[in-house]
PDB file of C-alpha atoms in Angstrom:
ATOM      1  CA  PHE S   1      69.077  87.252  44.128  1.00  0.00           C
ATOM      2  CA  GLY S   2      67.406  88.699  41.271  1.00  0.00           C
ATOM      3  CA  LEU S   3      65.946  92.005  43.223  1.00  0.00           C
ATOM      4  CA  LEU S   4      69.572  92.443  44.938  1.00  0.00           C
ATOM      5  CA  GLY S   5      71.344  91.623  41.124  1.00  0.00           C
ATOM      6  CA  THR S   6      69.530  94.648  39.410  1.00  0.00           C
ATOM      7  CA  ALA S   7      69.316  97.022  42.581  1.00  0.00           C
ATOM      8  CA  VAL S   8      73.603  96.890  41.928  1.00  0.00           C
ATOM      9  CA  ALA S   9      73.385  97.331  38.549  1.00  0.00           C
ATOM     10  CA  ALA S  10      70.827 100.649  38.733  1.00  0.00           C
ATOM     11  CA  THR S  11      73.388 101.443  41.155  1.00  0.00           C
ATOM     12  CA  GLY S  12      75.953 101.096  39.267  1.00  0.00           C
ATOM     13  CA  ALA S  13      74.625 102.822  35.727  1.00  0.00           C
ATOM     14  CA  THR S  14      73.710 105.881  38.217  1.00  0.00           C
ATOM     15  CA  ALA S  15      76.769 106.489  39.710  1.00  0.00           C
ATOM     16  CA  VAL S  16      77.769 106.585  36.247  1.00  0.00           C
ATOM     17  CA  TYR S  17      75.135 108.640  35.029  1.00  0.00           C
ATOM     18  CA  LEU S  18      76.465 111.313  37.464  1.00  0.00           C
ATOM     19  CA  ARG S  19      80.183 110.944  36.537  1.00  0.00           C
ATOM     20  CA  ALA S  20      79.245 111.720  33.409  1.00  0.00           C
ATOM     21  CA  ARG S  21      77.022 114.719  34.125  1.00  0.00           C
ATOM     22  CA  ARG S  22      80.130 116.425  36.592  1.00  0.00           C
ATOM     23  CA  VAL S  23      82.566 116.686  33.250  1.00  0.00           C
ATOM     24  CA  HIS S  24      80.095 118.194  31.236  1.00  0.00           C
ATOM     25  CA  PRO S  25      79.303 122.253  32.955  1.00  0.00           C
ATOM     26  CA  VAL S  26      77.069 124.012  31.449  1.00  0.00           C
ATOM     27  CA  ARG S  27      78.148 126.881  33.554  1.00  0.00           C
ATOM     28  CA  ALA S  28      81.523 128.477  35.204  1.00  0.00           C
ATOM     29  CA  ALA S  29      82.119 131.261  36.832  1.00  0.00           C
ATOM     30  CA  ILE S  30      84.734 133.237  39.803  1.00  0.00           C
ATOM     31  CA  VAL S  31      83.821 132.409  42.660  1.00  0.00           C
ATOM     32  CA  GLY S  32      86.453 134.148  45.246  1.00  0.00           C
ATOM     33  CA  ASN S  33      89.741 132.615  43.655  1.00  0.00           C
ATOM     34  CA  SER S  34      88.644 129.776  42.029  1.00  0.00           C
ATOM     35  CA  LEU S  35      87.307 129.005  38.758  1.00  0.00           C
ATOM     36  CA  CYS S  36      83.765 127.002  39.124  1.00  0.00           C
ATOM     37  CA  ALA S  37      82.151 125.283  36.785  1.00  0.00           C
ATOM     38  CA  TRP S  38      78.568 123.935  37.210  1.00  0.00           C
ATOM     39  CA  ASP S  39      76.016 121.300  35.305  1.00  0.00           C
ATOM     40  CA  ASP S  40      72.570 121.445  34.320  1.00  0.00           C
ATOM     41  CA  LEU S  41      70.853 120.330  37.386  1.00  0.00           C
ATOM     42  CA  GLY S  42      73.043 123.310  39.723  1.00  0.00           C
ATOM     43  CA  GLN S  43      75.389 120.630  40.952  1.00  0.00           C
ATOM     44  CA  LEU S  44      79.644 121.408  41.874  1.00  0.00           C
ATOM     45  CA  SER S  45      80.782 119.372  38.877  1.00  0.00           C
ATOM     46  CA  TRP S  46      85.145 120.772  39.406  1.00  0.00           C
ATOM     47  CA  LYS S  47      86.659 123.575  40.671  1.00  0.00           C
ATOM     48  CA  TYR S  48      89.986 125.200  40.717  1.00  0.00           C
ATOM     49  CA  VAL S  49      92.244 127.259  42.956  1.00  0.00           C
ATOM     50  CA  PHE S  50      94.566 129.538  41.098  1.00  0.00           C
ATOM     51  CA  SER S  51      97.635 129.905  43.301  1.00  0.00           C
ATOM     52  CA  GLU S  52      97.541 133.336  44.007  1.00  0.00           C
ATOM     53  CA  PRO S  53      95.552 136.438  44.927  1.00  0.00           C
ATOM     54  CA  MET S  54      93.864 137.727  41.680  1.00  0.00           C
ATOM     55  CA  ARG S  55      92.147 140.961  41.113  1.00  0.00           C
ATOM     56  CA  GLN S  56      88.249 140.421  41.738  1.00  0.00           C
ATOM     57  CA  GLY S  57      85.791 141.781  39.144  1.00  0.00           C
ATOM     58  CA  PHE S  58      89.272 143.291  37.044  1.00  0.00           C
ATOM     59  CA  THR S  59      88.845 146.859  38.359  1.00  0.00           C
ATOM     60  CA  THR S  60      91.691 147.899  37.026  1.00  0.00           C
ATOM     61  CA  PRO S  61      91.228 151.005  34.858  1.00  0.00           C
ATOM     62  CA  GLY S  62      91.659 150.331  31.532  1.00  0.00           C
ATOM     63  CA  ALA S  63      91.223 146.510  32.080  1.00  0.00           C
ATOM     64  CA  LEU S  64      88.625 143.911  30.491  1.00  0.00           C
ATOM     65  CA  TRP S  65      85.188 144.966  32.800  1.00  0.00           C
ATOM     66  CA  SER S  66      82.476 143.066  32.433  1.00  0.00           C
ATOM     67  CA  THR S  67      82.643 139.926  34.209  1.00  0.00           C
ATOM     68  CA  GLU S  68      80.173 138.371  31.537  1.00  0.00           C
ATOM     69  CA  ARG S  69      83.455 138.284  29.279  1.00  0.00           C
ATOM     70  CA  GLN S  70      85.438 136.673  31.552  1.00  0.00           C
ATOM     71  CA  VAL S  71      84.523 133.074  31.245  1.00  0.00           C
ATOM     72  CA  GLN S  72      83.538 132.030  28.246  1.00  0.00           C
ATOM     73  CA  PHE S  73      82.839 128.251  27.195  1.00  0.00           C
ATOM     74  CA  VAL S  74      84.204 127.417  23.655  1.00  0.00           C
ATOM     75  CA  GLY S  75      82.985 125.348  21.346  1.00  0.00           C
ATOM     76  CA  SER S  76      79.136 123.673  21.565  1.00  0.00           C
ATOM     77  CA  ARG S  77      78.016 121.260  23.113  1.00  0.00           C
ATOM     78  CA  ALA S  78      78.707 118.494  21.399  1.00  0.00           C
ATOM     79  CA  ASP S  79      82.150 119.283  20.311  1.00  0.00           C
ATOM     80  CA  ARG S  80      84.655 116.583  22.338  1.00  0.00           C
ATOM     81  CA  GLU S  81      87.547 119.811  22.127  1.00  0.00           C
ATOM     82  CA  ARG S  82      85.249 122.315  24.238  1.00  0.00           C
ATOM     83  CA  HIS S  83      86.684 124.169  26.544  1.00  0.00           C
ATOM     84  CA  ILE S  84      86.510 126.954  29.253  1.00  0.00           C
ATOM     85  CA  THR S  85      88.575 129.625  29.044  1.00  0.00           C
ATOM     86  CA  VAL S  86      88.909 132.106  32.134  1.00  0.00           C
ATOM     87  CA  ALA S  87      90.544 136.424  31.959  1.00  0.00           C
ATOM     88  CA  VAL S  88      92.474 136.516  35.386  1.00  0.00           C
ATOM     89  CA  ALA S  89      94.841 139.273  36.660  1.00  0.00           C
ATOM     90  CA  PHE S  90      97.120 139.387  39.742  1.00  0.00           C
ATOM     91  CA  PRO S  91      98.106 142.674  40.856  1.00  0.00           C
ATOM     92  CA  GLN S  92     101.434 142.246  41.494  1.00  0.00           C
ATOM     93  CA  VAL S  93     103.539 143.839  44.560  1.00  0.00           C
ATOM     94  CA  GLY S  94     105.169 147.117  45.037  1.00  0.00           C
ATOM     95  CA  ARG S  95     103.709 147.736  41.227  1.00  0.00           C
ATOM     96  CA  SER S  96     100.795 149.697  39.482  1.00  0.00           C
ATOM     97  CA  TRP S  97     100.477 146.632  36.966  1.00  0.00           C
ATOM     98  CA  ASP S  98      98.468 143.712  37.254  1.00  0.00           C
ATOM     99  CA  ARG S  99      99.516 140.475  35.316  1.00  0.00           C
ATOM    100  CA  HIS S 100      96.675 139.214  32.777  1.00  0.00           C
ATOM    101  CA  GLU S 101      97.519 135.735  32.205  1.00  0.00           C
ATOM    102  CA  LEU S 102      94.689 133.658  29.894  1.00  0.00           C
ATOM    103  CA  TYR S 103      93.678 129.929  31.386  1.00  0.00           C
ATOM    104  CA  CYS S 104      91.824 127.308  29.441  1.00  0.00           C
ATOM    105  CA  PHE S 105      90.273 124.105  30.703  1.00  0.00           C
ATOM    106  CA  SER S 106      89.148 121.289  29.653  1.00  0.00           C
ATOM    107  CA  VAL S 107      85.743 119.988  30.019  1.00  0.00           C
ATOM    108  CA  ASP S 108      86.487 117.650  33.059  1.00  0.00           C
ATOM    109  CA  GLY S 109      88.834 120.653  34.743  1.00  0.00           C
ATOM    110  CA  LYS S 110      92.118 119.809  33.378  1.00  0.00           C
ATOM    111  CA  LEU S 111      94.043 122.727  32.630  1.00  0.00           C
ATOM    112  CA  ARG S 112      94.827 122.981  28.521  1.00  0.00           C
ATOM    113  CA  TRP S 113      96.961 125.574  28.181  1.00  0.00           C
ATOM    114  CA  ARG S 114      97.577 129.274  29.879  1.00  0.00           C
ATOM    115  CA  TYR S 115      98.441 131.998  27.975  1.00  0.00           C
ATOM    116  CA  ARG S 116     100.369 135.402  28.903  1.00  0.00           C
ATOM    117  CA  PRO S 117     100.036 138.197  26.800  1.00  0.00           C
ATOM    118  CA  GLU S 118     104.296 138.642  25.424  1.00  0.00           C
ATOM    119  CA  LEU S 119     104.004 140.561  22.970  1.00  0.00           C
ATOM    120  CA  ALA S 120     106.351 143.207  21.454  1.00  0.00           C
ATOM    121  CA  PHE S 121     105.718 146.234  18.852  1.00  0.00           C
ATOM    122  CA  THR S 122     107.962 149.982  17.115  1.00  0.00           C
ATOM    123  CA  PHE S 123     106.310 152.528  16.241  1.00  0.00           C
ATOM    124  CA  GLY S 124     108.686 154.771  14.702  1.00  0.00           C
ATOM    125  CA  ASP S 125     111.379 154.579  17.131  1.00  0.00           C
ATOM    126  CA  ALA S 126     109.820 153.951  20.098  1.00  0.00           C
ATOM    127  CA  ARG S 127     109.379 149.505  21.127  1.00  0.00           C
ATOM    128  CA  PHE S 128     106.674 148.643  23.331  1.00  0.00           C
ATOM    129  CA  SER S 129     107.090 145.565  24.891  1.00  0.00           C
ATOM    130  CA  GLY S 130     104.586 145.333  27.762  1.00  0.00           C
ATOM    131  CA  PRO S 131     103.457 144.962  29.931  1.00  0.00           C
ATOM    132  CA  TRP S 132      99.654 144.438  29.078  1.00  0.00           C
ATOM    133  CA  ARG S 133      96.316 143.918  30.185  1.00  0.00           C
ATOM    134  CA  SER S 134      93.377 142.183  28.372  1.00  0.00           C
ATOM    135  CA  THR S 135      90.614 144.776  27.995  1.00  0.00           C
ATOM    136  CA  ASP S 136      88.334 141.856  25.933  1.00  0.00           C
ATOM    137  CA  MET S 137      87.907 138.340  25.740  1.00  0.00           C
ATOM    138  CA  ILE S 138      84.710 137.469  22.608  1.00  0.00           C
ATOM    139  CA  VAL S 139      84.641 133.673  20.850  1.00  0.00           C
ATOM    140  CA  ALA S 140      83.743 134.402  17.061  1.00  0.00           C
ATOM    141  CA  PRO S 141      83.604 131.067  14.807  1.00  0.00           C
ATOM    142  CA  ASP S 142      86.599 130.852  12.922  1.00  0.00           C
ATOM    143  CA  ALA S 143      85.909 130.688   8.302  1.00  0.00           C
ATOM    144  CA  SER S 144      85.616 126.762   9.362  1.00  0.00           C
ATOM    145  CA  GLY S 145      83.083 127.725  11.161  1.00  0.00           C
ATOM    146  CA  ARG S 146      84.802 126.141  15.032  1.00  0.00           C
ATOM    147  CA  ASP S 147      85.121 129.098  17.558  1.00  0.00           C
ATOM    148  CA  THR S 148      87.765 130.754  17.822  1.00  0.00           C
ATOM    149  CA  VAL S 149      89.155 132.830  21.195  1.00  0.00           C
ATOM    150  CA  TRP S 150      90.372 137.067  20.133  1.00  0.00           C
ATOM    151  CA  LEU S 151      91.364 138.728  22.505  1.00  0.00           C
ATOM    152  CA  SER S 152      91.974 142.614  23.024  1.00  0.00           C
ATOM    153  CA  VAL S 153      95.204 143.689  24.943  1.00  0.00           C
ATOM    154  CA  SER S 154      96.638 147.463  25.137  1.00  0.00           C
ATOM    155  CA  HIS S 155      99.484 148.356  26.925  1.00  0.00           C
ATOM    156  CA  VAL S 156      99.682 149.066  30.479  1.00  0.00           C
ATOM    157  CA  ASN S 157     101.695 152.248  30.107  1.00  0.00           C
ATOM    158  CA  TRP S 158     101.563 153.700  26.741  1.00  0.00           C
ATOM    159  CA  TRP S 159      99.183 153.512  23.719  1.00  0.00           C
ATOM    160  CA  PRO S 160      99.463 150.484  21.908  1.00  0.00           C
ATOM    161  CA  GLY S 161      96.539 148.254  21.252  1.00  0.00           C
ATOM    162  CA  ALA S 162      96.259 145.323  19.506  1.00  0.00           C
ATOM    163  CA  VAL S 163      94.076 142.183  18.343  1.00  0.00           C
ATOM    164  CA  LEU S 164      94.825 137.890  19.037  1.00  0.00           C
ATOM    165  CA  THR S 165      93.184 135.252  17.992  1.00  0.00           C
ATOM    166  CA  ILE S 166      94.310 131.497  20.516  1.00  0.00           C
ATOM    167  CA  ASP S 167      93.832 128.378  18.879  1.00  0.00           C
ATOM    168  CA  SER S 168      92.990 125.728  20.701  1.00  0.00           C
ATOM    169  CA  ARG S 169      96.121 124.682  21.441  1.00  0.00           C
ATOM    170  CA  GLY S 170      96.270 127.761  23.007  1.00  0.00           C
ATOM    171  CA  ILE S 171      98.756 129.201  20.360  1.00  0.00           C
ATOM    172  CA  PRO S 172      97.892 132.704  19.916  1.00  0.00           C
ATOM    173  CA  ALA S 173      97.991 134.780  16.448  1.00  0.00           C
ATOM    174  CA  VAL S 174      98.426 138.202  16.301  1.00  0.00           C
ATOM    175  CA  ARG S 175      95.878 139.512  13.783  1.00  0.00           C
ATOM    176  CA  PHE S 176      95.557 143.461  14.519  1.00  0.00           C
ATOM    177  CA  VAL S 177      98.335 146.486  15.610  1.00  0.00           C
ATOM    178  CA  GLN S 178      97.224 150.042  15.859  1.00  0.00           C
ATOM    179  CA  ALA S 179      98.567 153.505  18.316  1.00  0.00           C
ATOM    180  CA  GLY S 180      95.902 153.328  20.591  1.00  0.00           C
ATOM    181  CA  ASN S 181      94.277 151.583  23.361  1.00  0.00           C
ATOM    182  CA  ILE S 182      91.992 148.719  21.922  1.00  0.00           C
ATOM    183  CA  TYR S 183      88.789 148.798  24.639  1.00  0.00           C
ATOM    184  CA  ALA S 184      85.490 146.409  23.172  1.00  0.00           C
ATOM    185  CA  LEU S 185      85.070 143.787  20.673  1.00  0.00           C
ATOM    186  CA  ASP S 186      81.947 142.434  19.209  1.00  0.00           C
ATOM    187  CA  TYR S 187      81.120 139.835  16.615  1.00  0.00           C
ATOM    188  CA  LEU S 188      79.521 141.033  13.628  1.00  0.00           C
ATOM    189  CA  PRO S 189      77.362 138.800  11.223  1.00  0.00           C
ATOM    190  CA  ASN S 190      75.813 139.908   8.440  1.00  0.00           C
ATOM    191  CA  ALA S 191      74.935 139.582   4.574  1.00  0.00           C
ATOM    192  CA  SER S 192      78.158 140.049   3.232  1.00  0.00           C
ATOM    193  CA  GLY S 193      80.270 138.459   6.249  1.00  0.00           C
ATOM    194  CA  ARG S 194      81.431 138.521   9.477  1.00  0.00           C
ATOM    195  CA  TYR S 195      83.231 140.194  11.263  1.00  0.00           C
ATOM    196  CA  ILE S 196      85.337 141.444  14.409  1.00  0.00           C
ATOM    197  CA  VAL S 197      84.500 144.777  15.512  1.00  0.00           C
ATOM    198  CA  ALA S 198      87.092 146.857  17.834  1.00  0.00           C
TER     199      ALA S 198
END
């Protein structure tokens, strides 16, 4: 009985350990029409299948060009609010542009929020209300040291561009607007401060 009890206890502990591992992925990527997340043993933690076909590799001209930027972890591994943000584009039937969105998932694969750029800017007597395409996305610490998502967008037909931050609740804030497309972002800390370069 003692040996049986030990075996059952050990099996239960192992099951709990594996379940705990499965909800803390260390890598995530787009595979086909899904977002997949793996643990540090290379085991699949979870998979989210998007409900409509996605643009593969962001081949739309002027759109997010680097697949390395498409999926990003936000927060440290010890952060209880850690999540995964992914930029996706959905082709639109009969249109020359894609619908761009951001999806945010908790580390256990639950969808936390979605964000679609819906912005409107006026330059002179012209009003530009989209559609907007995502051109780059980075993660950088804010003034308190917490990770923040920075997103650059450009108008699909004309020239305006903007830079936004999106917090952990999915709430956007416009940080910069200009009369020209924005194609890339970077984070530059140095002795004088921390900067976002667009």
